[in-house]
Amino acid sequence: MNSKTKTYVISKNIDQHLVGISNAYQFTARFFKEVFKPPFHFREIVHQSFEIGLKSLALITVTGFIIGIVFTKQSRPSLEDFGATSWLPSLIGIAIVRALGPLVTALICAGKVGSSIGAELSSMKVTEQIEAMEVSAINPFKYLVVTRVIATTLTIPVLSLYCICVGLFGSYINVHAEEATGIISFFKNAFTAISFLDLFSSLAKSIVFGFTIGVVGCYKGFNATQGTRGVGKAANQAVVLAMFLVFLEEIIIVQVSNWIRYF
Amino acid sequence: MEKSKLSEEKGAPVISISGLHKSFGELEVLKGVDFNLFKGENVAVLGKSGSGKSVLIKIIASLLKPDQGEVVVLGKHPDKLLGQELNALRLRIGFSFQSSALYDSMNVYENLSFPLTMNTKHLTRKEIDNSVAEALDAVGLGDKTAQLPADLSGGQRKRIGIARTLILKPEIMLYDEPTSGLDPVTSAEINQLINEVQQRYNTSSIIITHDLTCAKSTANRVAMLLDGKFTKSGKFEEVFKSDDAQIRGFFNYNFIQ
Ligand SMILES: Nc1ncnc2c1ncn2[C@@H]1O[C@H](COP(=O)(O)OP(=O)(O)OP(=O)(O)O)[C@@H](O)[C@H]1O
Ligand SMILES: [Mg+2]
């Protein structure tokens, strides 16, 4: 094939998407290239982690707790039909640890954290603050992007664990009220159903989600254009894309961990 | 003849640009710019909105890459440098942005100390305090350390922006429209500040502006950027004696309004 005929313009739109994917890929590759090079800006990483935690803690507490209660209430009738309400803690444990905890946390963080990273970086971009860093010999990619992506990758798994605990506690409140189950027997039942693989895949999932939310927020913010209009657009796109990718990754990781489970 | 004598007096240029071209897609912005900036001089670059003035100084600071032509800044080619070498050159250039570009999550003190602490290791708290105080003193805003950029006026933001570049003791200053959007009194103060900086820090500067008062009071020399080229360069009076319609238009607009 002739190298000159390499450019197939299918349509401008598809072309732009392909360019977008290749840019996003390069952006991610640049992260891995720069993450191991000093300076490391530890203080900024800690600062960002606290910001992320504080921003989403209240929402995760409320949501996790409610999901624990509601999921328990909704599952009870089906189990009652089989006289199997004693299985409730195991069922809830599996559901919350394997799926709900990491997923709910990631969705909340995509909304709160992803959008705020997108908005912050894009407003820095359009007001020339990122260029101002460059001209004073500061690497804005290291200082702004690498620190934030590390912070989301570390913080979101911790928040997921917290969400799991709150969710299980919510469930316990409901089970205790209805079946008078004690706290020890509830958690014993809940945890015997959970394998090491469950915990591991749950942790791996939230690490991947955290990384995705950080990269998407930074990518959209860092590449904002069109003045102040670009800020809203970047924040919005960061949320939509991060949520989409989180669902996609959820499906893939569940598939993979199921393969591992049955081998 | 006369011109070369002038350059001899001034020594080698600190910035030397020849045959510079820059386009964005179809849009040709710079079409063969030739320009020299000599040690210790202030040059005002005048030109219409959209004529590529900001693009020109962004190329000098290596924020944009030229398509064609040679750019030499302090003996280095900024477009060919990378990493540490580029940073070393950038530290010798101060860039005052059109929009001030203050970090709006940081207060004034942090805005000034940030470039300093990021670029110099092992500074004591006292050394940082002193440098910040000195830079703020140079722009006459010593009492504003704790304020956030959002709480400053436009003129104060411009000054803090200038102070932030001064803290790294640059040899070249690039001012992008230092007086745009300011009232005449504040503009006059900024003009005076630019002159003070030239003397106090012994800088060579490019001042981009479409404010002729600013050009007249700060520049040793003015240069007109028209249609992507420098058409006219020289003393303020020389340039504006011209009969060229576009130059006259510029002059009339500024002084008759
Ligand atoms: N990064 C960029 N991408 C695409 N086009 C650009 C870019 N930067 C500048 N331009 C275009 O180049 C032209 C010159 O822009 P520039 O900002 O240099 O103008 P200017 O002379 O500084 O005008 P003003 O006085 O309004 O600041 C404009 O038409 C602008 O749209
Ligand atoms: Mg401009």
Coordinates of C-alpha atoms and ligand atoms in Angstrom, one line a residue:
Chain A
M1 CA 0.0 0.0 0.0
N2 CA 1.2 3.5 -0.9
S3 CA 2.0 5.6 2.1
K4 CA 0.4 8.6 0.4
T5 CA -3.0 6.9 0.4
K6 CA -2.9 6.4 4.2
T7 CA -5.4 9.2 5.0
Y8 CA -8.9 8.0 4.6
V9 CA -11.3 10.7 5.4
I10 CA -14.4 8.8 6.2
S11 CA -16.2 11.8 7.6
K12 CA -14.9 14.8 9.5
N13 CA -16.7 13.7 12.6
I14 CA -15.3 10.3 12.8
D15 CA -11.9 11.7 12.0
Q16 CA -12.1 14.1 14.9
H17 CA -13.1 11.2 17.2
L18 CA -10.1 9.2 16.1
V19 CA -7.8 12.2 16.7
G20 CA -9.4 12.6 20.1
I21 CA -8.7 9.0 21.0
S22 CA -5.1 9.3 19.8
N23 CA -4.7 12.5 21.8
A24 CA -6.1 10.9 24.9
Y25 CA -3.9 7.9 24.5
Q26 CA -0.8 10.2 24.2
F27 CA -2.0 12.1 27.3
T28 CA -2.2 8.9 29.3
A29 CA 1.2 7.7 27.9
R30 CA 2.7 11.0 29.0
F31 CA 1.4 10.5 32.5
F32 CA 3.3 7.2 32.8
K33 CA 6.4 8.8 31.3
E34 CA 6.4 11.7 33.8
V35 CA 5.1 10.0 36.9
F36 CA 8.4 8.4 37.8
K37 CA 10.6 11.5 37.1
P38 CA 11.3 13.9 39.9
P39 CA 10.2 16.4 41.2
F40 CA 7.4 14.6 42.9
H41 CA 5.3 17.3 44.5
F42 CA 4.3 15.2 47.5
R43 CA 2.6 18.1 49.3
E44 CA 0.4 18.8 46.3
I45 CA -0.6 15.1 46.1
V46 CA -1.5 15.1 49.8
H47 CA -3.4 18.3 49.4
Q48 CA -5.3 17.0 46.4
S49 CA -6.2 13.8 48.1
F50 CA -7.7 15.7 51.0
E51 CA -9.6 17.9 48.6
I52 CA -11.1 14.8 46.9
G53 CA -11.9 13.1 50.2
L54 CA -13.6 16.1 51.7
K55 CA -15.5 16.9 48.5
S56 CA -17.2 13.5 48.3
L57 CA -17.3 12.2 51.8
A58 CA -20.7 13.5 52.8
L59 CA -22.4 12.4 49.6
I60 CA -20.8 8.9 49.8
T61 CA -21.9 8.5 53.4
V62 CA -25.5 9.3 52.7
T63 CA -25.6 7.4 49.4
G64 CA -23.8 4.3 50.8
F65 CA -26.1 4.2 53.8
I66 CA -29.3 4.5 51.9
I67 CA -28.2 1.9 49.3
G68 CA -27.5 -0.5 52.1
I69 CA -30.9 0.0 53.6
V70 CA -32.9 0.1 50.4
F71 CA -31.1 -2.9 48.8
T72 CA -31.8 -5.0 52.0
K73 CA -35.4 -4.0 52.1
Q74 CA -35.9 -4.8 48.4
S75 CA -34.1 -8.1 48.6
R76 CA -36.0 -9.4 51.6
P77 CA -39.3 -10.4 50.0
S78 CA -37.6 -12.6 47.3
L79 CA -35.6 -14.4 50.0
E80 CA -38.7 -14.7 52.2
D81 CA -40.4 -16.7 49.4
F82 CA -37.8 -19.4 49.9
G83 CA -37.7 -18.9 53.7
A84 CA -34.1 -17.9 53.2
T85 CA -33.9 -14.5 55.0
S86 CA -30.9 -15.8 56.9
W87 CA -29.0 -15.5 53.7
L88 CA -29.7 -11.8 53.6
P89 CA -26.3 -10.7 55.1
S90 CA -24.3 -12.8 52.6
L91 CA -26.3 -11.6 49.7
I92 CA -25.9 -8.0 50.7
G93 CA -22.2 -8.5 51.5
I94 CA -21.5 -9.9 48.0
A95 CA -23.6 -7.3 46.2
I96 CA -22.0 -4.3 48.1
V97 CA -18.4 -5.5 48.1
R98 CA -18.3 -6.9 44.6
A99 CA -20.4 -4.3 42.7
L100 CA -22.2 -1.5 44.5
G101 CA -19.5 0.0 46.7
P102 CA -16.8 0.6 44.0
L103 CA -19.4 1.5 41.4
V104 CA -21.4 4.0 43.4
T105 CA -18.2 5.6 44.7
A106 CA -16.8 5.9 41.2
L107 CA -20.0 7.5 39.9
I108 CA -20.2 10.0 42.8
C109 CA -16.6 10.9 42.3
A110 CA -17.0 11.2 38.6
G111 CA -19.7 13.7 39.3
K112 CA -18.0 15.6 42.1
V113 CA -14.3 15.2 41.6
G114 CA -14.1 14.7 37.8
S115 CA -16.1 17.7 37.0
S116 CA -14.2 19.9 39.5
I117 CA -10.8 18.8 38.1
G118 CA -12.1 19.5 34.6
A119 CA -13.5 22.9 35.5
E120 CA -10.4 23.9 37.5
L121 CA -7.8 22.9 34.9
S122 CA -9.8 24.3 32.0
S123 CA -10.3 27.7 33.7
M124 CA -6.5 27.7 34.3
K125 CA -6.0 26.9 30.7
V126 CA -8.2 29.6 29.2
T127 CA -6.9 32.3 31.6
E128 CA -3.3 31.4 30.6
Q129 CA -2.4 30.2 34.0
I130 CA -1.0 27.0 32.6
E131 CA 1.2 29.0 30.1
A132 CA 2.3 31.1 33.1
M133 CA 3.6 28.0 34.8
E134 CA 5.5 27.0 31.6
V135 CA 7.2 30.3 31.3
S136 CA 8.3 30.2 34.9
A137 CA 10.0 26.9 34.2
I138 CA 7.4 24.8 36.1
N139 CA 6.1 21.7 34.3
P140 CA 2.3 22.1 34.5
F141 CA 1.8 18.5 33.5
K142 CA 3.7 17.3 36.5
Y143 CA 2.4 19.9 38.9
L144 CA -1.3 19.8 37.9
V145 CA -2.0 16.5 36.1
V146 CA 0.3 13.9 37.6
T147 CA -0.5 15.0 41.2
R148 CA -4.2 14.9 40.6
V149 CA -4.2 11.6 38.8
I150 CA -2.2 10.0 41.6
A151 CA -4.5 11.6 44.2
T152 CA -7.7 10.1 42.6
T153 CA -6.0 6.8 42.1
L154 CA -5.1 6.6 45.7
T155 CA -8.1 8.2 47.3
I156 CA -11.0 6.6 45.4
P157 CA -10.2 3.1 46.5
V158 CA -10.1 4.3 50.1
L159 CA -13.5 6.0 49.6
S160 CA -14.8 2.8 48.0
L161 CA -13.8 0.8 51.1
Y162 CA -15.5 3.5 53.2
C163 CA -18.6 3.3 51.1
I164 CA -18.7 -0.5 51.5
C165 CA -18.5 -0.2 55.3
V166 CA -21.3 2.4 55.4
G167 CA -23.4 0.4 53.1
L168 CA -23.0 -2.8 55.2
F169 CA -23.8 -0.8 58.3
G170 CA -27.0 0.5 56.7
S171 CA -27.9 -3.0 55.8
Y172 CA -27.2 -4.2 59.3
I173 CA -29.5 -1.5 60.8
N174 CA -32.3 -2.8 58.6
V175 CA -31.6 -6.5 59.3
H176 CA -31.3 -5.8 63.0
A177 CA -34.6 -4.0 63.0
E178 CA -36.5 -6.7 61.1
E179 CA -34.8 -10.0 62.2
A180 CA -33.0 -8.9 65.4
T181 CA -29.7 -10.2 64.1
G182 CA -26.7 -9.2 66.2
I183 CA -23.9 -7.2 64.8
I184 CA -21.3 -9.9 65.0
S185 CA -23.4 -12.6 63.4
F186 CA -24.4 -10.1 60.7
F187 CA -20.8 -9.3 59.7
K188 CA -19.7 -12.9 60.1
N189 CA -22.3 -14.0 57.6
A190 CA -21.6 -11.1 55.3
F191 CA -17.9 -11.7 55.2
T192 CA -17.9 -15.5 55.0
A193 CA -19.6 -15.1 51.6
I194 CA -16.8 -12.9 50.3
S195 CA -13.6 -14.5 48.9
F196 CA -10.2 -13.0 48.6
L197 CA -10.8 -12.7 44.9
D198 CA -13.8 -10.6 45.5
L199 CA -11.9 -8.2 47.7
F200 CA -9.0 -8.1 45.3
S201 CA -11.1 -7.5 42.2
S202 CA -13.1 -4.8 44.1
L203 CA -9.9 -3.1 45.0
A204 CA -8.5 -3.4 41.5
K205 CA -11.7 -2.0 40.1
S206 CA -11.6 1.1 42.3
I207 CA -8.0 1.7 41.4
V208 CA -8.9 1.6 37.8
F209 CA -11.9 3.8 38.3
G210 CA -9.9 6.4 40.3
F211 CA -7.2 6.5 37.6
T212 CA -9.9 6.9 34.9
I213 CA -11.6 9.8 36.7
G214 CA -8.4 11.6 37.2
V215 CA -7.1 11.2 33.7
V216 CA -10.4 12.1 32.1
G217 CA -10.9 15.2 34.2
C218 CA -7.3 16.4 33.6
Y219 CA -7.4 15.6 29.9
K220 CA -10.6 17.5 29.3
G221 CA -9.4 20.4 31.4
F222 CA -6.0 20.6 30.0
N223 CA -7.3 20.6 26.4
A224 CA -10.1 23.1 26.9
T225 CA -10.5 25.8 24.2
Q226 CA -13.0 28.6 23.4
G227 CA -12.5 30.8 26.4
T228 CA -14.9 30.7 29.3
R229 CA -17.4 28.6 27.3
G230 CA -14.8 25.9 27.2
V231 CA -14.8 25.6 31.0
G232 CA -18.4 24.5 31.3
K233 CA -17.9 22.2 28.4
A234 CA -14.8 20.6 29.9
A235 CA -16.5 20.0 33.2
N236 CA -19.5 18.5 31.6
Q237 CA -17.6 16.3 29.2
A238 CA -15.3 15.1 32.0
V239 CA -18.3 13.7 33.9
V240 CA -20.0 12.1 30.9
L241 CA -16.9 10.4 29.6
A242 CA -15.7 9.3 33.0
M243 CA -19.1 7.7 33.8
F244 CA -19.2 6.0 30.4
L245 CA -15.7 4.6 30.9
V246 CA -16.4 3.5 34.5
F247 CA -19.3 1.4 33.2
L248 CA -17.2 0.0 30.4
E249 CA -14.4 -1.0 32.8
E250 CA -16.9 -2.5 35.3
I251 CA -18.2 -4.9 32.6
I252 CA -14.7 -5.8 31.5
I253 CA -13.3 -6.4 35.0
V254 CA -16.4 -8.4 36.1
Q255 CA -15.9 -10.6 33.0
V256 CA -12.2 -11.1 33.7
S257 CA -12.7 -11.9 37.4
N258 CA -15.5 -14.4 36.6
W259 CA -13.1 -16.2 34.3
I260 CA -10.6 -16.3 37.0
R261 CA -13.2 -17.5 39.5
Y262 CA -14.2 -20.5 37.3
F263 CA -10.7 -21.6 36.5
Chain B
M1 CA 24.7 53.1 7.8
E2 CA 23.2 54.9 10.7
K3 CA 21.3 51.9 11.9
S4 CA 24.3 49.7 12.0
K5 CA 26.2 52.3 14.0
L6 CA 23.3 52.3 16.4
S7 CA 23.5 48.5 16.8
E8 CA 27.2 48.7 17.3
E9 CA 26.7 51.1 20.2
K10 CA 24.2 48.7 21.7
G11 CA 26.3 45.6 21.2
A12 CA 24.9 42.3 20.2
P13 CA 21.1 41.9 20.3
V14 CA 19.5 39.9 23.1
I15 CA 16.7 38.8 20.8
S16 CA 17.2 38.4 17.1
I17 CA 14.5 37.2 14.8
S18 CA 14.7 36.7 11.1
G19 CA 12.3 35.4 8.5
L20 CA 9.8 34.2 11.1
H21 CA 6.6 32.7 9.7
K22 CA 3.7 31.3 11.7
S23 CA 0.3 30.1 10.6
F24 CA -2.7 28.5 12.3
G25 CA -4.3 26.2 9.7
E26 CA -5.3 28.5 6.8
L27 CA -4.6 31.7 8.8
E28 CA -1.2 33.2 8.1
V29 CA -0.4 35.3 11.1
L30 CA 3.3 36.1 10.9
K31 CA 4.7 36.4 7.3
G32 CA 8.5 37.0 7.6
V33 CA 9.2 39.0 10.7
D34 CA 12.7 40.4 11.2
F35 CA 13.4 42.0 14.5
N36 CA 16.2 42.8 17.0
L37 CA 16.1 43.7 20.6
F38 CA 19.2 45.2 22.0
K39 CA 20.5 45.1 25.6
G40 CA 18.9 47.6 27.9
E41 CA 16.3 49.0 25.4
N42 CA 12.5 49.1 25.6
V43 CA 10.8 48.4 22.3
A44 CA 7.1 48.9 21.9
V45 CA 5.4 46.7 19.4
L46 CA 2.2 48.2 18.0
G47 CA -0.3 46.6 15.8
K48 CA -4.0 45.9 15.3
S49 CA -5.9 43.4 17.3
G50 CA -5.3 40.0 15.8
S51 CA -2.1 41.0 14.0
G52 CA -0.1 38.4 15.9
K53 CA 1.6 40.4 18.6
S54 CA 0.9 37.9 21.3
V55 CA 1.9 35.1 19.0
L56 CA 5.2 36.7 18.4
I57 CA 6.2 36.9 22.1
K58 CA 4.8 33.5 22.7
I59 CA 7.2 32.2 20.1
I60 CA 10.0 34.0 21.9
A61 CA 9.1 32.3 25.2
S62 CA 8.7 29.0 23.3
L63 CA 5.0 28.7 24.2
L64 CA 4.5 28.3 20.4
K65 CA 6.8 26.9 17.8
P66 CA 7.7 28.9 14.7
D67 CA 6.9 27.3 11.3
Q68 CA 9.9 28.9 9.6
G69 CA 12.7 31.3 10.4
E70 CA 15.3 31.8 13.0
V71 CA 14.7 32.9 16.6
V72 CA 17.7 33.6 18.8
V73 CA 17.1 34.6 22.4
L74 CA 20.2 35.3 24.7
G75 CA 22.3 33.3 22.2
K76 CA 19.9 30.2 22.3
H77 CA 17.3 28.9 20.0
P78 CA 14.2 28.5 22.2
D79 CA 12.4 26.4 19.6
K80 CA 15.2 23.8 19.6
L81 CA 15.6 23.5 23.4
L82 CA 14.0 20.9 25.6
G83 CA 13.7 20.2 29.3
Q84 CA 16.3 21.6 31.6
E85 CA 17.9 23.8 28.9
L86 CA 14.6 25.3 27.9
N87 CA 13.8 26.0 31.6
A88 CA 17.1 27.6 32.1
L89 CA 16.4 30.0 29.2
R90 CA 12.8 30.6 30.4
L91 CA 14.0 31.7 33.8
R92 CA 15.9 34.5 32.1
I93 CA 12.7 35.8 30.4
G94 CA 9.9 37.4 32.3
F95 CA 6.4 37.2 30.7
S96 CA 3.6 39.5 31.8
F97 CA 0.4 38.1 30.4
Q98 CA -2.4 40.0 28.7
S99 CA -4.8 38.5 31.2
S100 CA -2.3 38.8 34.1
A101 CA -2.7 35.0 34.5
L102 CA -2.4 35.0 38.3
Y103 CA -3.0 31.6 39.9
D104 CA -6.5 32.2 41.3
S105 CA -6.3 29.4 43.9
M106 CA -3.3 31.1 45.5
N107 CA -3.0 34.4 47.4
V108 CA -0.6 37.1 46.3
Y109 CA 2.2 35.8 48.5
E110 CA 1.8 32.3 47.2
N111 CA 1.6 33.5 43.6
L112 CA 5.0 35.2 44.0
S113 CA 6.7 32.5 46.1
F114 CA 5.5 29.6 43.9
P115 CA 7.9 30.2 40.9
L116 CA 10.7 30.9 43.4
T117 CA 10.3 27.8 45.5
M118 CA 9.7 25.6 42.5
N119 CA 13.0 26.7 40.9
T120 CA 15.4 27.2 43.7
K121 CA 16.1 24.5 46.3
H122 CA 16.8 25.0 50.0
L123 CA 15.5 28.5 50.4
T124 CA 14.8 29.5 53.9
R125 CA 11.5 31.0 54.8
K126 CA 13.2 34.3 55.4
E127 CA 14.9 34.4 52.0
I128 CA 11.5 33.7 50.4
D129 CA 9.8 36.5 52.5
N130 CA 12.5 38.9 51.5
S131 CA 12.3 38.2 47.8
V132 CA 8.5 38.5 47.8
A133 CA 8.7 41.7 49.8
E134 CA 11.3 43.1 47.3
A135 CA 9.2 42.3 44.3
L136 CA 6.0 43.6 45.8
D137 CA 7.8 46.7 46.8
A138 CA 9.0 47.2 43.2
V139 CA 5.4 47.3 42.0
G140 CA 4.2 49.3 45.0
L141 CA 1.8 46.8 46.5
G142 CA 3.7 45.6 49.6
D143 CA 0.5 45.4 51.7
K144 CA -1.5 43.0 49.6
T145 CA 0.2 39.7 50.4
A146 CA -2.8 37.9 51.9
Q147 CA -5.3 38.9 49.2
L148 CA -6.6 36.5 46.5
P149 CA -6.4 37.6 42.9
A150 CA -10.2 37.8 42.7
D151 CA -10.2 40.5 45.3
L152 CA -7.7 42.7 43.4
S153 CA -8.5 45.4 40.8
G154 CA -7.4 45.0 37.2
G155 CA -4.5 47.3 37.6
Q156 CA -3.4 45.6 40.8
R157 CA -3.5 42.3 39.1
K158 CA -1.3 43.5 36.3
R159 CA 1.2 44.8 38.8
I160 CA 1.2 41.5 40.8
G161 CA 1.7 39.7 37.5
I162 CA 4.7 41.9 36.8
A163 CA 6.0 41.3 40.3
R164 CA 5.7 37.6 39.9
T165 CA 8.0 37.7 36.9
L166 CA 10.4 40.1 38.6
I167 CA 11.0 37.7 41.4
L168 CA 13.0 35.5 39.2
K169 CA 15.2 38.5 38.2
P170 CA 14.7 38.2 34.4
E171 CA 17.0 39.8 31.8
I172 CA 14.3 40.2 29.3
M173 CA 10.8 41.3 30.0
L174 CA 7.9 40.7 27.6
Y175 CA 4.8 42.7 28.4
D176 CA 1.6 41.7 26.7
E177 CA -0.7 44.8 26.7
P178 CA 0.2 46.0 30.1
T179 CA -2.3 48.9 30.0
S180 CA -5.2 47.4 28.2
G181 CA -8.5 47.8 30.0
L182 CA -7.1 50.3 32.5
D183 CA -8.1 53.9 33.2
P184 CA -5.6 56.6 32.1
V185 CA -4.3 57.2 35.6
T186 CA -3.6 53.6 36.3
S187 CA -2.1 53.2 32.8
A188 CA 0.3 56.1 33.6
E189 CA 1.3 54.3 36.8
I190 CA 2.0 51.1 34.9
N191 CA 4.0 53.0 32.3
Q192 CA 6.1 54.4 35.1
L193 CA 6.5 50.9 36.6
I194 CA 7.8 49.6 33.3
N195 CA 10.4 52.4 33.2
E196 CA 11.3 51.7 36.8
V197 CA 11.8 48.0 36.1
Q198 CA 14.0 48.8 33.1
Q199 CA 16.3 50.9 35.4
R200 CA 16.1 48.9 38.6
Y201 CA 16.6 45.5 37.0
N202 CA 18.5 46.6 33.9
T203 CA 16.1 44.6 31.7
S204 CA 15.6 44.7 27.9
S205 CA 11.9 44.7 27.1
I206 CA 9.3 44.2 24.5
I207 CA 6.1 46.0 25.3
I208 CA 3.1 45.0 23.2
T209 CA 0.4 47.6 23.1
H210 CA -2.1 49.5 21.1
D211 CA -2.0 52.4 23.6
L212 CA 0.2 55.1 22.0
T213 CA 0.6 56.9 25.3
C214 CA 2.1 53.7 26.7
A215 CA 4.4 53.3 23.7
K216 CA 5.5 56.9 23.8
S217 CA 6.3 57.0 27.5
T218 CA 8.0 53.6 27.9
A219 CA 9.7 52.8 24.6
N220 CA 13.1 53.8 23.3
R221 CA 11.9 52.5 20.0
V222 CA 8.6 51.5 18.5
A223 CA 7.9 48.9 15.8
M224 CA 4.7 48.6 13.8
L225 CA 3.4 45.1 13.1
L226 CA 1.3 45.3 9.9
D227 CA 0.1 42.4 7.8
G228 CA 2.4 40.0 9.5
K229 CA 5.6 42.0 9.1
F230 CA 7.4 44.8 10.9
T231 CA 6.8 47.7 8.4
K232 CA 8.3 50.5 10.4
S233 CA 10.7 50.8 13.3
G234 CA 12.4 53.7 14.9
K235 CA 11.8 56.5 17.4
F236 CA 8.2 57.2 18.2
E237 CA 8.2 60.6 16.3
E238 CA 9.9 59.1 13.3
V239 CA 7.4 56.3 12.9
F240 CA 4.4 58.5 13.3
K241 CA 5.6 61.1 10.9
S242 CA 4.9 58.5 8.2
D243 CA 2.2 59.1 5.6
D244 CA 1.2 55.4 5.5
A245 CA -2.6 55.2 5.8
Q246 CA -2.6 52.3 8.2
I247 CA 0.0 54.0 10.5
R248 CA -1.9 57.3 10.3
G249 CA -5.1 55.5 11.2
F250 CA -3.5 54.1 14.3
F251 CA -2.2 57.4 15.4
N252 CA -5.4 59.3 14.7
Y253 CA -7.5 56.8 16.5
N254 CA -5.4 57.1 19.6
F255 CA -5.0 60.8 19.8
I256 CA -8.2 62.2 18.4
Q257 CA -10.5 60.0 20.5
Ligands
LIG1 N1 -3.2 28.8 19.7 C1 -3.8 29.4 18.6 N2 -4.5 28.6 17.8 C2 -5.1 29.1 16.7 N3 -5.1 30.4 16.4 C3 -4.5 31.2 17.1 C4 -3.8 30.8 18.3 N4 -3.2 31.8 18.9 C5 -3.5 32.9 18.1 N5 -4.2 32.5 17.1 C6 -4.7 33.4 16.0 O1 -3.7 34.2 15.6 C7 -4.1 35.6 15.4 C8 -3.2 36.5 16.1 O2 -3.5 36.4 17.5 P1 -2.8 37.2 18.6 O3 -3.3 36.8 19.9 O4 -1.3 37.2 18.4 O5 -3.3 38.7 18.3 P2 -2.9 40.0 19.0 O6 -2.1 40.8 18.0 O7 -2.2 39.7 20.3 O8 -4.3 40.7 19.2 P3 -4.8 41.4 20.6 O9 -4.3 42.8 20.4 O10 -6.3 41.3 20.4 O11 -4.3 40.7 21.7 C9 -5.6 35.6 15.8 O12 -6.3 35.6 14.6 C10 -5.8 34.4 16.5 O13 -7.1 33.9 16.3
MG2 MG -2.6 39.8 22.3

